[in-house]
Amino acid sequence: MLNYVSKRILIGILTLLAASIVVFIVLEIVPGDPARLMLGMNATEDAVQALQQQMGLDQPLLIRYFSWIGGLLVGDFGKSYTYSVPVLNLITERIAVSLPLALISLFLSTIIAIPVGLFSASRRGTMTDSGTMAIAQVGVAIPNFWFALLLVYVFAVSLRLVPAGGFPGWNAGVWAGLKSLILPSIALGLPQAAILARVTRSALLDVLGEDYIRTARAKGLTRRKVLYRHALRNALIPVLTILGLQFAFLLAGTIIIENVFYLPGLGRLVFQAITQRDLIVVEGVVMLLVATVILVNLLVDLSYALVDPRLRGRS
Amino acid sequence: MNLLEISKLTLRIGAFEALKGIDLSVRTGEIRALVGESGSGKSMTALSIMKLLPGGARTEGQIRFDGKDLLAASEAEMCRLRGNEIGMVFQEPMTALNPVKTIGEQVAEGIRLHTGATRAVAEEQTRAILDRVGLPAEKFPLSRYPHELSGGQRQRVVIAIACALKPRLLIADEPTTALDVVLQKQILELLQSLVDEERMGLLLISHDLAVVADMAHSITVLRHGEVMDNGETTEILTEQTHPYTRQLAQASMHVPERTPHHLTQTTPDGPLLAIRNLSRTYPGSRKGLFGRDPDFRAVDDVTFDIKPGQSTALVGRSGCGKSTLARMVLALDRPTQGQIHFAGRRIDKLTQNDLRPVRRNMQVVFQDPYSSFNPRHQAERLISEPLYLLDRELSDTERRDRVHRALERVGIPRADKHKYPHEFSGGQRQRLAIARAIITEPKLIVADEPVSALDVSIRAQILDLFADLNDRLGIAYLFITHDLAVARAITDTVMVMSEGKIVERGETEEILRQPRSEAGRALVKASPDLHKALARRIGEQG
């Protein structure tokens, strides 16, 4: 097991390295000069050159790459071109919003999806099952920004239970912060729950066809007990896989929802950085996301071994 | 009153009538065999008693257990009976246990459910029943997972689950079909002793009369959902008044007519297949950072020859290394040491490309005819697949001629070449597999348990086909099997394999009559034999 983890970490580091090269080169190729963009269209050539020199953009490609990578290794993500503050500060500020948002959405998605999947699978082929799955189908299909607007209209505008958007910052108190994350989490989490519920149901139905389910029934267990005691754990592997993918998506793939709710999250940070050619910010965020995805994948793979004893002690 | 009394049981699944008014009874302490071929309704009868039938199944008639009408019983009542009063053992031990729960949890679960015992008490009882079925504590702690056990050991766990609460009726649905003969004998003996100890009734389901002849008190023969024959075992088997019973019995003992290969005959070209000091080692699994289990020698210094046209059986228990040996002969796996010569040429080091002419002359037939075909291809395409091995590409007419000839040789009408695998029966599918193997006119066929997934009567037909092809086309066979009846039927020589080594070899008849090695004796002793079983019974009854 130790062996396996160290191997995986090594592969993770290599992946990060490859990602850093790709990110760096891609951003090098895309048109747009940060210095010119910062100074505006009317800037003189001299001024632009001076700024380029100051930002280090006149250095050869390789040198810039290694100084960037070297910085990352010691936790220096560089300085934002537009805001002139360390990138790390920008990222930590935004993560304080994005990470709780992603975790709450994921939590919502899980606590809704697994019971719904169980419920539906235990009533396979009945009207309840078809009805539940039809609702889940709608959940998968509707665009989340539209759903978000609907939530804002009902809960913020009409009922005035929660704010319609914005984030007061955690300094304003935990409850105030959480309150502004409620609607965005629902808007993000429910469609994910719909996907996860369908996956849970079909994984359960696969397992319910297995021989050992019949053995369990022959022991005298009721259908319901068989479902909880024997089927659920065996059905968890596909569910965990989807959960891992969802977490990566929820952390950064939420630009639209962040825009709808006017939240200062990672998605908006990247979006703005791209439009302003603040390449160093883009690079920093992307590297962080790659690292997160690698870590989450490792955790998911390790959790497989927790669920299934056959995967333990194998390298 | 009988413990179990089934009368006029009819079962419909959709429009299909799986059982057509069957009658069956089991007394306390009685072993009742339910025998029939696949599709006869044996398993459906068992599942009807348990009321675990697939959705959409409708039953009529009566099933009385200890006087209680089961068909009228509620699901809650059935849950109280299942695992408590009626236990069930299934055919496939490899999949019958939940892979994510320990064997202790799985046995204790039923005990706790029905008796409400505390965890500690249930574990104590679990330990006792596992000891009883031959899984002692030092080697099989409760914390073992199913994947850490072999097939025979898993079947013991399934039996422990079924017998933990000393049910009054035990249903065993082909409990040994997936096991080798030695394990089969052990498991049957275990069932017999449990039944004797607790005076259970046992409904023992099997497709082979020879398997049940030794222990069943009475036999019910089922065909297409109808009871064909029913009565006391010795009577049924000695008199064989019903033609279908006779057919089953004969199929079970069938020996194809064939001209034995003349072993003394000298062949100028030397052996067709020559294996020299062949070994295959698998590295032991890693333990921690530095430790490793010792290497596992699956095949250990094996040497033998097969002459052209000679039919040789390689017999041994599951896990003895016979399939690994076959894979190396077929060049699907590389030996760690030793040499393989085929038709005078060393083949164990050849590249895939150089193997083509070898593969043309050496084909294979696998155990499961269904899973070895692509379900989306028609028969014609399936059996003409190996033709790419020929040196030149065939014209369409030549290809069709070859397909027709191969089909004809295995006894399948030409018109069937457009059918898909699922449109053929199990026996026909194995014929197709043989057609595919002979289409390149090979000199050697390696057959890995080619008949063990087939019903007895179909098995007899396929064995005839193998014998016939050997006679007519002079194809040599390497027959891999754990079933001595198969070896006796169609091979000239036998090699007995045990723990990677060939421990005994010689002429088939001689070895089967008087095995000298321990492994050989164990196989012969465990092999189900209708003649012997009957002789013993009649002797006992005087």
mmCIF file with all atom_site columns, C-alpha atoms in Angstrom, chain A residues 2-3 210-212 214-223 225 229-231 233-234 307-310 312-315, chain B residues 47 50 52 75 79 82-83 86 88 90 92 95-101 106 109-110 113-114 145 147 161 286 288-289:
data_model
loop_
_atom_site.group_PDB
_atom_site.id
_atom_site.type_symbol
_atom_site.label_atom_id
_atom_site.label_alt_id
_atom_site.label_comp_id
_atom_site.label_asym_id
_atom_site.label_entity_id
_atom_site.label_seq_id
_atom_site.pdbx_PDB_ins_code
_atom_site.Cartn_x
_atom_site.Cartn_y
_atom_site.Cartn_z
_atom_site.occupancy
_atom_site.B_iso_or_equiv
_atom_site.pdbx_formal_charge
_atom_site.auth_seq_id
_atom_site.auth_comp_id
_atom_site.auth_asym_id
_atom_site.auth_atom_id
_atom_site.pdbx_PDB_model_num
ATOM 1  C CA . LEU A 1 2   ? 2.828   2.381   0.962  1.00 0.00 ? 2   LEU A CA 1
ATOM 2  C CA . ASN A 1 3   ? 4.523   1.430   -2.233 1.00 0.00 ? 3   ASN A CA 1
ATOM 3  C CA . GLU A 1 210 ? -25.435 -10.692 -8.549 1.00 0.00 ? 210 GLU A CA 1
ATOM 4  C CA . ASP A 1 211 ? -25.423 -14.208 -7.127 1.00 0.00 ? 211 ASP A CA 1
ATOM 5  C CA . TYR A 1 212 ? -24.476 -13.104 -3.619 1.00 0.00 ? 212 TYR A CA 1
ATOM 6  C CA . ARG A 1 214 ? -29.580 -14.265 -3.919 1.00 0.00 ? 214 ARG A CA 1
ATOM 7  C CA . THR A 1 215 ? -27.456 -15.926 -1.223 1.00 0.00 ? 215 THR A CA 1
ATOM 8  C CA . ALA A 1 216 ? -28.337 -13.091 1.135  1.00 0.00 ? 216 ALA A CA 1
ATOM 9  C CA . ARG A 1 217 ? -32.027 -13.433 0.319  1.00 0.00 ? 217 ARG A CA 1
ATOM 10 C CA . ALA A 1 218 ? -31.792 -17.188 0.936  1.00 0.00 ? 218 ALA A CA 1
ATOM 11 C CA . LYS A 1 219 ? -30.497 -16.363 4.426  1.00 0.00 ? 219 LYS A CA 1
ATOM 12 C CA . GLY A 1 220 ? -33.848 -14.766 5.153  1.00 0.00 ? 220 GLY A CA 1
ATOM 13 C CA . LEU A 1 221 ? -32.929 -11.109 4.719  1.00 0.00 ? 221 LEU A CA 1
ATOM 14 C CA . THR A 1 222 ? -35.679 -8.849  3.459  1.00 0.00 ? 222 THR A CA 1
ATOM 15 C CA . ARG A 1 223 ? -35.255 -6.953  0.215  1.00 0.00 ? 223 ARG A CA 1
ATOM 16 C CA . LYS A 1 225 ? -31.913 -5.277  4.331  1.00 0.00 ? 225 LYS A CA 1
ATOM 17 C CA . ARG A 1 229 ? -26.260 -4.423  3.894  1.00 0.00 ? 229 ARG A CA 1
ATOM 18 C CA . HIS A 1 230 ? -25.099 -6.106  0.718  1.00 0.00 ? 230 HIS A CA 1
ATOM 19 C CA . ALA A 1 231 ? -25.840 -4.019  -2.353 1.00 0.00 ? 231 ALA A CA 1
ATOM 20 C CA . ARG A 1 233 ? -21.282 -1.001  -0.452 1.00 0.00 ? 233 ARG A CA 1
ATOM 21 C CA . ASN A 1 234 ? -20.697 -2.995  -3.604 1.00 0.00 ? 234 ASN A CA 1
ATOM 22 C CA . VAL A 1 307 ? -14.704 -0.202  0.079  1.00 0.00 ? 307 VAL A CA 1
ATOM 23 C CA . ASP A 1 308 ? -13.416 -3.332  -1.638 1.00 0.00 ? 308 ASP A CA 1
ATOM 24 C CA . PRO A 1 309 ? -11.040 -5.654  0.229  1.00 0.00 ? 309 PRO A CA 1
ATOM 25 C CA . ARG A 1 310 ? -9.979  -7.269  -3.047 1.00 0.00 ? 310 ARG A CA 1
ATOM 26 C CA . ARG A 1 312 ? -6.126  -3.988  -0.759 1.00 0.00 ? 312 ARG A CA 1
ATOM 27 C CA . GLY A 1 313 ? -2.486  -4.994  -0.644 1.00 0.00 ? 313 GLY A CA 1
ATOM 28 C CA . ARG A 1 314 ? -2.169  -4.895  -4.382 1.00 0.00 ? 314 ARG A CA 1
ATOM 29 C CA . SER A 1 315 ? 0.246   -2.657  -6.197 1.00 0.00 ? 315 SER A CA 1
ATOM 30 C CA . LEU B 2 47  ? -36.478 -21.080 -6.404 1.00 0.00 ? 47  LEU B CA 1
ATOM 31 C CA . MET B 2 50  ? -37.774 -20.463 -1.645 1.00 0.00 ? 50  MET B CA 1
ATOM 32 C CA . LEU B 2 52  ? -37.135 -16.227 -4.842 1.00 0.00 ? 52  LEU B CA 1
ATOM 33 C CA . GLU B 2 75  ? -43.110 -12.380 2.317  1.00 0.00 ? 75  GLU B CA 1
ATOM 34 C CA . CYS B 2 79  ? -38.170 -14.396 5.398  1.00 0.00 ? 79  CYS B CA 1
ATOM 35 C CA . ARG B 2 82  ? -35.481 -18.869 4.574  1.00 0.00 ? 82  ARG B CA 1
ATOM 36 C CA . GLY B 2 83  ? -32.119 -19.557 6.131  1.00 0.00 ? 83  GLY B CA 1
ATOM 37 C CA . ILE B 2 86  ? -34.993 -24.003 4.676  1.00 0.00 ? 86  ILE B CA 1
ATOM 38 C CA . MET B 2 88  ? -30.061 -23.265 0.128  1.00 0.00 ? 88  MET B CA 1
ATOM 39 C CA . PHE B 2 90  ? -25.987 -22.587 -4.990 1.00 0.00 ? 90  PHE B CA 1
ATOM 40 C CA . GLU B 2 92  ? -21.398 -21.079 -8.441 1.00 0.00 ? 92  GLU B CA 1
ATOM 41 C CA . THR B 2 95  ? -19.888 -15.531 -7.010 1.00 0.00 ? 95  THR B CA 1
ATOM 42 C CA . ALA B 2 96  ? -22.210 -16.700 -4.261 1.00 0.00 ? 96  ALA B CA 1
ATOM 43 C CA . LEU B 2 97  ? -20.485 -14.724 -1.504 1.00 0.00 ? 97  LEU B CA 1
ATOM 44 C CA . ASN B 2 98  ? -20.423 -10.962 -1.040 1.00 0.00 ? 98  ASN B CA 1
ATOM 45 C CA . PRO B 2 99  ? -16.865 -9.868  -1.925 1.00 0.00 ? 99  PRO B CA 1
ATOM 46 C CA . VAL B 2 100 ? -16.773 -6.933  0.505  1.00 0.00 ? 100 VAL B CA 1
ATOM 47 C CA . LYS B 2 101 ? -17.803 -8.812  3.660  1.00 0.00 ? 101 LYS B CA 1
ATOM 48 C CA . GLN B 2 106 ? -21.717 -13.488 6.212  1.00 0.00 ? 106 GLN B CA 1
ATOM 49 C CA . GLU B 2 109 ? -25.610 -12.492 9.673  1.00 0.00 ? 109 GLU B CA 1
ATOM 50 C CA . GLY B 2 110 ? -28.201 -15.243 9.259  1.00 0.00 ? 110 GLY B CA 1
ATOM 51 C CA . LEU B 2 113 ? -31.161 -12.354 12.070 1.00 0.00 ? 113 LEU B CA 1
ATOM 52 C CA . HIS B 2 114 ? -33.104 -15.439 13.064 1.00 0.00 ? 114 HIS B CA 1
ATOM 53 C CA . TYR B 2 145 ? -12.592 -12.414 2.772  1.00 0.00 ? 145 TYR B CA 1
ATOM 54 C CA . HIS B 2 147 ? -11.396 -13.770 -2.494 1.00 0.00 ? 147 HIS B CA 1
ATOM 55 C CA . ILE B 2 161 ? -24.448 -20.252 5.802  1.00 0.00 ? 161 ILE B CA 1
ATOM 56 C CA . ARG B 2 286 ? 4.995   -8.317  -2.769 1.00 0.00 ? 286 ARG B CA 1
ATOM 57 C CA . GLY B 2 288 ? 5.683   -4.628  2.215  1.00 0.00 ? 288 GLY B CA 1
ATOM 58 C CA . LEU B 2 289 ? 8.610   -2.698  0.761  1.00 0.00 ? 289 LEU B CA 1
#
